[in-house]
């Protein structure tokens, strides 16, 4: 039963990694840019929700605060692209990488300046409640995290596969010029996907803050989510989730089986192995060009 | 406006474009050599710090600015150089042997690490090197018998020509050691750029496909570039160890890796000058912020308001401004200003404009 508990905790952690990775992949899939600030977006989402919902700040009802926080982060993502990232349109990819790294630093700094550097918790209706099932004691928040993550991934997967907007996003990334010729407003599509990325980051932040403490440097978790996205194959939505779950599962077991100090290495070691032996990830998105 | 007529290939690959330029650089060299007699000990220490940053800057510039490979993991290689140097010195190797050896070791480690990693492109390379940077921190902690683990190591004084050189005891001597390393790296770098290997680096940066068509072995050349870059980085790491006095795994954390990359971007990618400009910015920023804090507190009476992490925040803001408004960095801006005056009144706004390119996915090859 101990093992099952470990698995469940790992899955819940992995879901959060997966959600951050989902944000990377979303933006990468639609704009070919990697948002190195996604982890810090998540941290901001968590803090905005804490600010809205916790009793010593605004003290709104949890169910009111959550959609507002998601909306705020979505709009922030949209505006960020509209005002800042879009200026780099047509410049080499690495410019965007450096820009988003800088944005991440600025977000971390401003979160520290506004909300302080002490760890904070989100007050949720799930706290402390337990689910007893088949002799297992499950924290309700862990179950909620896993379910929300699965639903969100499914929704985004279908969105990219089926909806007109999702297809337009994929087209805009595969070939910007051709997308323009097809009448797709590439720049607006990119802003929209940044907004979407902000919203997903907010969800990840809410889930993370509901099961653990957040402080401004939580955003560095984004590096683990990178590992998740790479393992899953950058550009694949289910891949990002599975990569996140793999890392989430590996962590507790590595801590269980290996001496202290070695367990933190495990996620990155797995990522390097994947990069070396299967550079395109488990769910390869690389296709040979058909002539 | 000056017209330079090149009469032979030797003119083209010469160190300086024309004699006046050579004189400028000689004056600069004389100034740098005279610096210990112009500054007090505190500012001399800061100048040494800037020079150490400049060595790493040159290392990373070779890789990122001239070969076009982004590394977010150079703090790891600084750590390799730093620990290699100090561990050798603790085992009785004299400094004058340990320093070049630590550079060499870092270079070899870098090239070995590079071989599998460099098969990756663009973003993947950045992420893989990021992972190396994270791993290095943990490995330092695990390899405690050698590295002292969390408590770190203390750098012994440098024994050179019968002198005991430390940063605080003999700042002038330490400054000159650093300056000699800077000049050696600079000499090697400048010569490399006019040799076939340096040209091959630039060819890879501009287009891998066309470089391959010209007979450049892409993987080997990239690995050599990574190795050379790491050699300079290792030398800087070794000097940083002596400069800091004591260090542990947190000295070489991931933020340092990122700062290094940001430094050369602010300085101006693709030029040796850029490495130095970036080093000056990053080296003096803490002082400027401290002075700015004093000024605001005396003007508005805030008291000395200390905001933790303000240095990184201000640094990121500067970077943001540069990426948006001057992607060519400080050196690029300087080139523009100089061209404006040289061509006055014929300077046009679009002269340095790069052609926009439309992205295509990397996922179909």
XYZ file of C-alpha atoms in Angstrom:
656
model
C 0.000 0.000 0.000
C 2.969 2.273 0.636
C 3.872 1.881 -2.999
C 0.401 2.899 -4.127
C 0.574 6.008 -1.981
C 3.924 6.872 -3.531
C 2.460 6.329 -6.995
C -0.472 8.590 -6.282
C 1.650 11.378 -4.828
C 3.980 11.050 -7.800
C 1.092 11.230 -10.237
C -0.221 14.391 -8.567
C 3.204 16.047 -8.694
C 3.685 14.827 -12.230
C 0.365 16.364 -13.243
C 1.620 19.796 -12.254
C 4.863 19.261 -14.178
C 2.771 18.034 -17.061
C 0.582 21.136 -16.974
C 3.583 23.468 -17.088
C 5.021 21.362 -19.891
C 1.651 21.658 -21.612
C 2.105 25.426 -21.562
C 5.534 25.135 -23.195
C 4.216 22.782 -25.811
C 1.148 24.904 -26.584
C 3.247 27.938 -27.335
C 5.888 25.920 -29.135
C 3.295 24.150 -31.243
C 1.760 27.368 -32.451
C 4.675 29.806 -32.621
C 7.858 27.681 -32.707
C 9.040 29.737 -29.760
C 9.843 28.273 -26.364
C 8.560 30.235 -23.425
C 11.273 29.881 -20.793
C 9.104 31.948 -18.440
C 6.305 29.353 -18.285
C 7.349 28.237 -14.803
C 7.231 31.833 -13.628
C 3.842 32.246 -15.294
C 2.665 29.360 -13.150
C 4.082 31.005 -10.057
C 2.298 34.263 -10.947
C -0.955 32.363 -11.508
C -0.614 30.805 -8.071
C 0.070 34.154 -6.418
C -2.778 35.909 -8.216
C -5.164 33.195 -7.000
C -3.805 33.386 -3.467
C -4.212 37.149 -3.586
C -7.827 36.814 -4.709
C -8.927 33.888 -2.569
C -7.001 33.909 0.699
C -8.807 35.485 3.601
C -6.067 37.946 4.562
C -5.962 39.381 1.025
C -9.157 39.880 -0.989
C -10.958 36.919 0.541
C -13.174 36.040 -2.426
C -14.986 32.748 -2.631
C -12.657 30.073 -4.049
C -14.978 29.255 -6.964
C -15.181 32.931 -7.911
C -11.479 33.538 -7.534
C -10.378 30.670 -9.779
C -12.028 31.791 -13.032
C -10.973 35.394 -12.373
C -7.363 34.295 -11.849
C -7.394 32.223 -15.024
C -8.855 35.154 -16.913
C -6.288 37.583 -15.514
C -3.391 35.318 -16.486
C -4.895 34.677 -19.917
C -5.216 38.394 -20.598
C -1.711 38.945 -19.242
C -0.349 36.327 -21.641
C -2.219 37.896 -24.559
C -0.967 41.382 -23.717
C 2.579 40.129 -23.219
C 2.633 38.837 -26.751
C 0.836 41.860 -28.146
C 3.134 44.394 -26.530
C 6.487 42.653 -26.146
C 7.028 39.300 -27.801
C 5.449 40.316 -31.101
C 8.192 42.868 -31.692
C 10.574 39.987 -32.243
C 8.436 38.584 -35.056
C 10.709 37.375 -37.833
C 13.874 37.369 -35.740
C 15.852 34.266 -34.930
C 14.353 31.853 -32.403
C 17.110 32.420 -29.903
C 16.040 36.049 -29.481
C 12.701 34.845 -28.110
C 14.466 32.393 -25.808
C 16.551 35.153 -24.268
C 13.573 37.489 -24.097
C 11.447 34.967 -22.216
C 14.296 34.216 -19.828
C 14.443 37.931 -19.045
C 10.657 38.060 -18.602
C 10.915 35.149 -16.177
C 13.465 37.003 -14.065
C 11.293 40.123 -14.054
C 8.192 38.153 -13.020
C 10.113 36.479 -10.196
C 11.409 39.832 -9.026
C 8.020 41.535 -9.126
C 6.284 38.646 -7.352
C 8.886 38.913 -4.611
C 8.425 42.665 -4.406
C 4.599 42.458 -4.256
C 3.905 39.353 -2.166
C 7.173 38.842 -0.326
C 9.486 35.861 -0.273
C 7.752 33.746 2.388
C 6.091 30.551 1.186
C 2.300 30.856 1.010
C -0.558 28.398 0.704
C -3.797 28.636 -1.165
C -6.907 28.169 0.962
C -9.015 25.675 -0.931
C -12.219 23.849 -0.041
C -10.303 20.537 -0.386
C -7.708 21.138 2.268
C -7.449 18.350 4.809
C -10.295 16.327 3.361
C -9.489 12.743 2.601
C -10.896 10.139 0.324
C -10.940 6.618 1.748
C -11.058 4.045 -0.969
C -9.979 0.376 -1.061
C -8.039 0.899 2.148
C -6.151 3.831 0.674
C -6.128 7.288 2.161
C -6.013 9.839 -0.611
C -5.829 13.575 -0.167
C -8.774 15.062 -2.018
C -6.545 17.754 -3.512
C -4.275 15.138 -5.074
C -7.224 13.434 -6.742
C -8.547 16.776 -7.920
C -5.167 17.697 -9.407
C -4.983 14.489 -11.417
C -8.554 14.739 -12.699
C -8.288 18.403 -13.698
C -5.031 17.754 -15.507
C -6.425 14.843 -17.485
C -9.506 16.813 -18.500
C -7.497 19.860 -19.523
C -5.089 17.809 -21.610
C -7.950 16.036 -23.332
C -9.649 19.353 -24.045
C -6.506 20.936 -25.485
C -5.720 17.831 -27.516
C -9.167 17.903 -29.099
C -8.931 21.665 -29.524
C -5.760 21.327 -31.604
C -7.063 18.332 -33.539
C -10.625 19.388 -34.272
C -11.274 23.087 -33.945
C -10.659 25.557 -36.732
C -8.622 27.796 -34.429
C -6.423 24.912 -33.307
C -5.709 23.898 -36.888
C -4.917 27.514 -37.743
C -2.430 27.561 -34.853
C -0.682 24.466 -36.159
C -0.588 25.893 -39.662
C 0.879 29.153 -38.410
C 3.746 27.298 -36.827
C 4.455 24.912 -39.664
C 4.948 27.636 -42.212
C 4.209 31.243 -41.382
C 4.292 32.489 -44.942
C 1.996 29.779 -46.252
C -0.350 30.412 -43.325
C -0.524 34.070 -44.329
C -1.422 33.037 -47.866
C -4.266 30.930 -46.500
C -5.699 34.017 -44.815
C -4.715 33.109 -41.262
C -4.008 36.192 -39.117
C -0.721 34.740 -37.865
C 0.105 37.465 -35.379
C -3.306 37.439 -33.718
C -3.198 33.639 -33.570
C 0.120 33.872 -31.769
C -1.248 36.328 -29.230
C -4.209 34.035 -28.644
C -1.996 31.063 -27.979
C 0.073 33.094 -25.517
C -3.195 33.926 -23.779
C -4.070 30.248 -23.728
C -0.618 29.485 -22.348
C -1.206 32.035 -19.587
C -4.528 30.415 -18.701
C -3.007 26.930 -18.552
C -0.204 28.301 -16.393
C -2.817 29.746 -14.034
C -4.506 26.355 -13.718
C -1.130 24.729 -13.029
C -0.391 27.406 -10.444
C -3.735 26.916 -8.686
C -3.235 23.153 -8.525
C 0.325 23.554 -7.301
C -0.604 26.088 -4.633
C -3.487 23.934 -3.397
C -1.164 21.055 -2.502
C 2.011 22.857 -1.474
C 3.630 26.169 -0.650
C 4.508 28.720 -3.321
C 7.258 31.305 -3.205
C 8.688 33.478 -5.989
C 11.414 31.009 -6.878
C 8.875 28.232 -7.444
C 9.101 29.185 -11.091
C 12.388 27.315 -11.322
C 10.207 24.207 -11.311
C 9.827 25.085 -14.955
C 13.171 23.425 -15.603
C 11.722 20.099 -14.476
C 8.759 20.712 -16.728
C 11.234 21.210 -19.557
C 12.547 17.762 -18.888
C 8.941 16.549 -19.033
C 8.262 18.242 -22.343
C 11.487 16.927 -23.866
C 10.845 13.369 -22.718
C 7.379 13.492 -24.207
C 8.605 15.002 -27.444
C 8.429 18.755 -27.695
C 5.279 19.558 -29.598
C 3.082 16.692 -28.459
C 0.355 17.532 -25.937
C -0.255 14.017 -24.586
C 3.508 13.556 -24.675
C 3.962 16.540 -22.368
C 1.504 15.089 -19.865
C 3.089 11.628 -19.980
C 6.567 13.144 -19.683
C 5.380 15.046 -16.629
C 3.869 11.916 -15.097
C 7.075 9.953 -15.745
C 9.129 12.575 -13.954
C 6.605 12.836 -11.144
C 6.711 9.053 -10.679
C 10.475 8.741 -10.969
C 11.128 11.313 -8.262
C 9.584 9.576 -5.222
C 10.894 6.179 -6.285
C 14.396 7.521 -6.858
C 14.244 9.107 -3.413
C 13.040 5.768 -2.022
C 15.653 3.576 -3.701
C 18.732 5.752 -4.118
C 20.950 7.427 -1.509
C 20.257 11.068 -0.794
C 21.649 13.453 -3.348
C 21.221 11.095 -6.287
C 17.460 11.371 -6.485
C 17.361 14.978 -7.705
C 19.517 13.966 -10.631
C 17.103 11.324 -11.893
C 14.722 13.544 -13.917
C 17.527 15.322 -15.726
C 19.475 12.123 -16.296
C 16.404 10.595 -17.919
C 16.000 13.690 -20.047
C 19.618 13.616 -21.206
C 19.287 9.933 -22.061
C 16.151 10.630 -24.073
C 17.861 13.539 -25.817
C 20.860 11.416 -26.734
C 19.112 8.234 -27.790
C 15.760 9.520 -29.004
C 16.287 13.242 -29.644
C 12.740 13.748 -30.847
C 11.226 12.387 -27.630
C 8.919 9.471 -26.971
C 6.086 10.851 -29.061
C 8.089 12.047 -31.990
C 6.660 15.015 -33.827
C 9.427 15.027 -36.408
C 8.275 13.941 -39.798
C 10.230 13.439 -42.954
C 9.222 15.929 -45.579
C 7.180 14.369 -48.328
C 8.242 15.459 -51.774
C 35.792 59.338 -43.272
C 38.701 57.086 -43.936
C 39.246 54.872 -46.937
C 41.224 51.722 -46.305
C 42.764 50.200 -49.401
C 43.636 46.578 -49.038
C 46.486 45.603 -51.313
C 47.044 42.031 -50.268
C 45.412 39.219 -48.366
C 47.693 40.004 -45.455
C 46.083 43.437 -45.217
C 42.724 41.753 -45.057
C 43.576 39.392 -42.218
C 45.760 41.865 -40.316
C 45.200 42.486 -36.613
C 44.143 46.084 -37.124
C 42.300 47.760 -39.940
C 44.665 50.740 -40.108
C 47.435 52.333 -38.105
C 45.249 54.742 -36.142
C 43.187 51.837 -34.889
C 46.377 50.106 -33.749
C 47.328 53.240 -31.816
C 43.918 53.339 -30.109
C 44.322 49.785 -28.891
C 47.883 50.425 -27.698
C 46.611 53.388 -25.670
C 43.889 51.156 -24.224
C 46.476 48.515 -23.321
C 48.691 51.123 -21.652
C 45.671 52.365 -19.688
C 44.779 48.856 -18.532
C 48.366 48.173 -17.460
C 48.481 51.486 -15.562
C 45.152 50.834 -13.853
C 46.555 49.566 -10.498
C 48.207 52.945 -9.957
C 45.040 54.860 -10.846
C 42.502 53.015 -8.690
C 42.279 52.130 -5.031
C 42.171 48.507 -3.909
C 38.383 48.200 -3.905
C 37.918 49.369 -7.468
C 40.930 47.368 -8.602
C 39.133 44.303 -7.246
C 36.068 45.295 -9.269
C 38.227 45.710 -12.379
C 39.647 42.226 -11.803
C 36.105 40.946 -11.510
C 35.222 42.545 -14.848
C 38.264 40.943 -16.480
C 37.253 37.504 -15.174
C 33.752 38.011 -16.569
C 35.350 39.046 -19.849
C 37.279 35.753 -20.077
C 34.079 33.706 -19.727
C 32.390 36.183 -22.039
C 34.988 35.497 -24.711
C 34.581 31.765 -24.194
C 30.827 31.889 -24.561
C 31.053 34.425 -27.390
C 33.151 31.988 -29.391
C 30.448 29.365 -29.008
C 27.301 31.473 -29.227
C 28.410 34.547 -31.127
C 30.721 32.923 -33.640
C 29.529 29.326 -33.940
C 25.850 30.031 -33.283
C 25.376 27.341 -30.632
C 23.521 28.495 -27.545
C 24.734 27.182 -24.223
C 22.782 27.684 -21.019
C 25.244 25.534 -19.093
C 28.514 27.386 -18.968
C 28.427 27.795 -15.198
C 28.963 24.031 -15.057
C 32.185 24.386 -17.030
C 33.311 27.262 -14.863
C 32.827 24.896 -11.945
C 34.928 22.215 -13.640
C 37.787 24.657 -14.165
C 37.510 26.070 -10.659
C 37.430 22.729 -8.851
C 40.111 21.196 -11.111
C 42.464 24.071 -10.356
C 41.958 24.080 -6.607
C 42.031 20.273 -6.264
C 45.309 20.151 -8.179
C 46.766 22.935 -6.074
C 45.745 21.121 -2.890
C 47.632 18.062 -4.169
C 50.767 20.189 -4.553
C 50.689 21.174 -8.227
C 52.074 24.720 -8.574
C 49.631 27.367 -9.773
C 51.519 28.120 -12.952
C 50.968 24.522 -14.086
C 47.531 24.020 -12.518
C 45.912 27.020 -14.218
C 46.599 26.007 -17.840
C 45.880 22.381 -16.946
C 42.502 23.295 -15.490
C 41.683 25.079 -18.750
C 42.779 22.030 -20.708
C 40.768 19.634 -18.533
C 37.657 21.794 -18.879
C 38.156 21.917 -22.631
C 38.413 18.142 -22.880
C 35.393 17.634 -20.608
C 33.482 20.163 -22.705
C 34.332 18.467 -25.984
C 33.363 15.045 -24.619
C 30.056 16.366 -23.282
C 29.492 18.223 -26.533
C 29.677 15.236 -28.858
C 26.300 13.705 -28.008
C 24.660 17.023 -27.139
C 25.663 18.862 -30.297
C 23.645 16.576 -32.501
C 20.688 18.513 -31.161
C 19.465 21.701 -32.753
C 18.648 25.155 -31.471
C 16.155 24.894 -28.647
C 17.041 21.306 -27.753
C 20.692 22.244 -27.394
C 19.731 25.075 -25.035
C 17.628 22.709 -22.918
C 20.280 19.967 -22.828
C 22.943 22.427 -21.671
C 20.473 23.765 -19.107
C 20.167 20.221 -17.774
C 23.964 19.940 -17.630
C 24.042 23.065 -15.517
C 21.479 21.639 -13.085
C 23.248 18.273 -12.973
C 26.633 19.861 -12.284
C 25.314 21.406 -9.073
C 24.114 18.038 -7.785
C 27.260 16.233 -8.899
C 29.417 18.691 -6.970
C 27.447 17.851 -3.825
C 27.707 14.103 -4.436
C 31.458 14.117 -5.167
C 32.126 15.288 -1.645
C 35.591 13.681 -1.107
C 36.981 15.881 -3.874
C 34.769 18.938 -3.847
C 34.001 19.332 -0.171
C 30.284 18.965 -0.938
C 27.987 21.591 0.489
C 30.647 23.252 2.631
C 32.770 23.865 -0.448
C 36.474 24.565 -0.769
C 38.765 27.397 0.205
C 41.272 28.580 -2.386
C 44.878 28.463 -1.159
C 47.061 31.496 -1.859
C 48.848 31.467 -5.201
C 52.566 30.722 -4.856
C 54.295 32.483 -7.707
C 57.963 33.526 -7.961
C 58.285 33.445 -4.196
C 55.206 35.637 -3.665
C 52.025 34.675 -1.826
C 49.297 36.141 -3.990
C 45.741 36.499 -2.722
C 42.981 38.774 -3.820
C 42.983 40.982 -0.741
C 46.633 40.671 0.222
C 48.141 41.553 -3.122
C 45.388 42.917 -5.348
C 47.816 44.329 -7.893
C 49.570 41.018 -8.487
C 46.231 39.227 -8.777
C 45.047 41.861 -11.234
C 48.089 41.269 -13.405
C 47.643 37.494 -13.369
C 44.081 37.998 -14.566
C 45.181 40.530 -17.157
C 47.774 38.121 -18.565
C 45.132 35.411 -18.916
C 42.784 37.896 -20.594
C 45.471 38.920 -23.066
C 46.400 35.300 -23.793
C 42.782 34.334 -24.443
C 42.266 37.479 -26.501
C 45.371 36.722 -28.575
C 44.242 33.151 -29.213
C 40.681 34.231 -30.003
C 41.678 36.959 -32.439
C 44.090 34.640 -34.223
C 41.503 31.886 -34.354
C 39.033 34.139 -36.097
C 41.376 34.731 -39.015
C 42.373 31.078 -39.296
C 40.452 28.482 -41.333
C 38.902 27.048 -38.164
C 37.426 30.398 -37.177
C 36.019 30.849 -40.648
C 34.490 27.399 -40.402
C 32.805 28.442 -37.116
C 31.254 31.478 -38.765
C 30.156 29.364 -41.727
C 28.329 26.972 -39.378
C 26.664 29.887 -37.631
C 25.410 31.389 -40.855
C 24.194 28.196 -42.462
C 24.929 24.642 -41.517
C 23.898 23.366 -44.893
C 26.154 25.648 -46.860
C 29.030 25.033 -44.446
C 28.614 21.319 -45.065
C 28.607 21.958 -48.784
C 31.924 23.771 -48.419
C 33.444 20.692 -46.834
C 33.212 21.614 -43.141
C 32.767 18.632 -40.838
C 29.869 20.012 -38.829
C 29.940 17.749 -35.768
C 33.708 17.819 -35.317
C 33.913 21.583 -35.792
C 31.102 22.208 -33.311
C 32.778 19.941 -30.788
C 36.080 21.803 -31.232
C 34.248 25.099 -30.777
C 32.605 23.801 -27.619
C 35.943 22.543 -26.334
C 37.768 25.819 -27.006
C 34.908 27.762 -25.474
C 35.081 25.580 -22.381
C 38.848 26.040 -22.149
C 38.446 29.796 -21.758
C 35.515 29.229 -19.406
C 37.594 26.866 -17.283
C 40.414 29.387 -17.005
C 37.926 32.006 -15.868
C 36.431 29.536 -13.403
C 39.865 28.855 -11.910
C 40.503 32.577 -11.498
C 37.018 33.085 -10.056
C 37.808 30.470 -7.420
C 40.820 32.485 -6.296
C 38.879 35.732 -6.588
C 35.972 34.517 -4.480
C 38.296 32.840 -1.973
C 35.724 30.254 -0.914
C 33.092 28.639 -3.065
C 30.645 25.723 -3.122
C 28.028 24.277 -5.452
C 25.838 27.360 -5.138
C 28.526 29.607 -6.611
C 27.967 27.913 -9.949
C 24.194 27.733 -10.001
C 21.926 27.933 -12.964
C 21.331 31.654 -12.595
C 25.030 32.188 -13.309
C 24.701 30.173 -16.516
C 21.831 32.330 -17.644
C 23.589 35.542 -16.616
C 26.568 34.578 -18.754
C 24.397 34.228 -21.816
C 22.595 37.471 -21.077
C 25.933 39.208 -20.623
C 27.135 38.527 -24.139
C 23.747 39.414 -25.604
C 23.825 42.809 -23.907
C 27.417 43.301 -25.057
C 26.625 42.396 -28.619
C 26.631 38.908 -30.112
C 29.308 38.069 -32.639
C 32.091 40.436 -31.617
C 34.947 40.202 -29.134
C 34.163 43.756 -28.064
C 30.739 42.561 -27.018
C 32.214 40.184 -24.446
C 34.054 43.075 -22.816
C 31.125 45.496 -22.912
C 28.868 42.847 -21.399
C 31.448 42.124 -18.708
C 31.616 45.809 -17.809
C 27.829 46.006 -17.503
C 27.519 42.881 -15.380
C 30.559 43.720 -13.277
C 29.586 47.257 -12.355
C 25.810 46.836 -12.153
C 25.769 46.013 -8.403
C 27.781 49.182 -7.695
C 25.514 51.304 -9.894
C 22.439 49.948 -8.119
C 24.001 50.603 -4.715
C 24.838 54.168 -5.732
C 21.348 54.645 -7.178
C 19.870 53.399 -3.901
C 21.940 55.909 -1.934
C 20.882 58.725 -4.257
C 17.159 57.916 -4.004
C 17.342 57.564 -0.249
C 19.077 60.934 0.118
C 16.678 62.630 -2.334
C 13.364 61.190 -1.217
C 14.268 59.999 2.260
C 13.109 56.412 1.679
C 15.781 55.222 4.032
C 18.026 52.637 2.492
C 15.303 50.508 0.999
C 16.683 47.086 0.177
C 14.709 44.883 -2.137
C 16.123 41.371 -2.362
C 16.919 40.253 -5.888
C 16.825 43.766 -7.309
C 20.108 43.231 -9.164
C 18.774 40.338 -11.204
C 15.525 42.236 -11.769
C 17.258 45.357 -13.071
C 19.582 43.211 -15.131
C 16.644 41.415 -16.750
C 14.970 44.739 -17.456
C 18.096 46.055 -19.195
C 18.218 42.863 -21.208
C 14.573 43.214 -22.179
C 15.192 46.720 -23.461
C 18.206 45.551 -25.445
C 16.469 42.572 -27.046
C 13.536 44.749 -28.075
C 15.313 47.888 -29.213
C 18.923 46.978 -29.880
C 19.305 43.263 -30.616
C 22.902 43.866 -31.692
C 23.870 44.918 -28.178
C 26.098 47.717 -26.985
C 28.716 47.053 -29.621
C 26.068 47.139 -32.339
C 24.822 50.498 -31.061
C 28.374 51.820 -31.038
C 28.862 50.680 -34.641
C 25.696 52.504 -35.633
C 26.732 55.716 -33.908
C 30.180 55.550 -35.485
C 28.763 54.896 -38.939
C 26.375 57.803 -38.480
C 29.241 60.218 -37.925
C 31.510 58.677 -40.542
C 28.862 58.916 -43.235
C 27.301 62.173 -42.036
C 24.873 63.258 -43.490
C 24.230 60.131 -45.543
C 23.308 57.661 -42.795
C 20.026 55.897 -43.472
C 17.847 54.301 -40.864
C 17.646 50.907 -42.487
C 21.369 50.410 -43.008
C 21.781 47.752 -40.336
C 18.360 46.231 -40.790
C 18.345 42.502 -41.128
C 15.996 40.865 -43.529
C 13.005 39.374 -41.788
C 12.593 35.681 -42.185
C 9.442 33.653 -41.860
C 9.660 30.751 -39.482
C 9.126 27.222 -40.569
C 8.707 24.346 -38.216
C 11.754 22.359 -37.202
C 9.576 19.314 -36.899
C 9.600 18.513 -40.603
C 13.007 17.915 -41.999
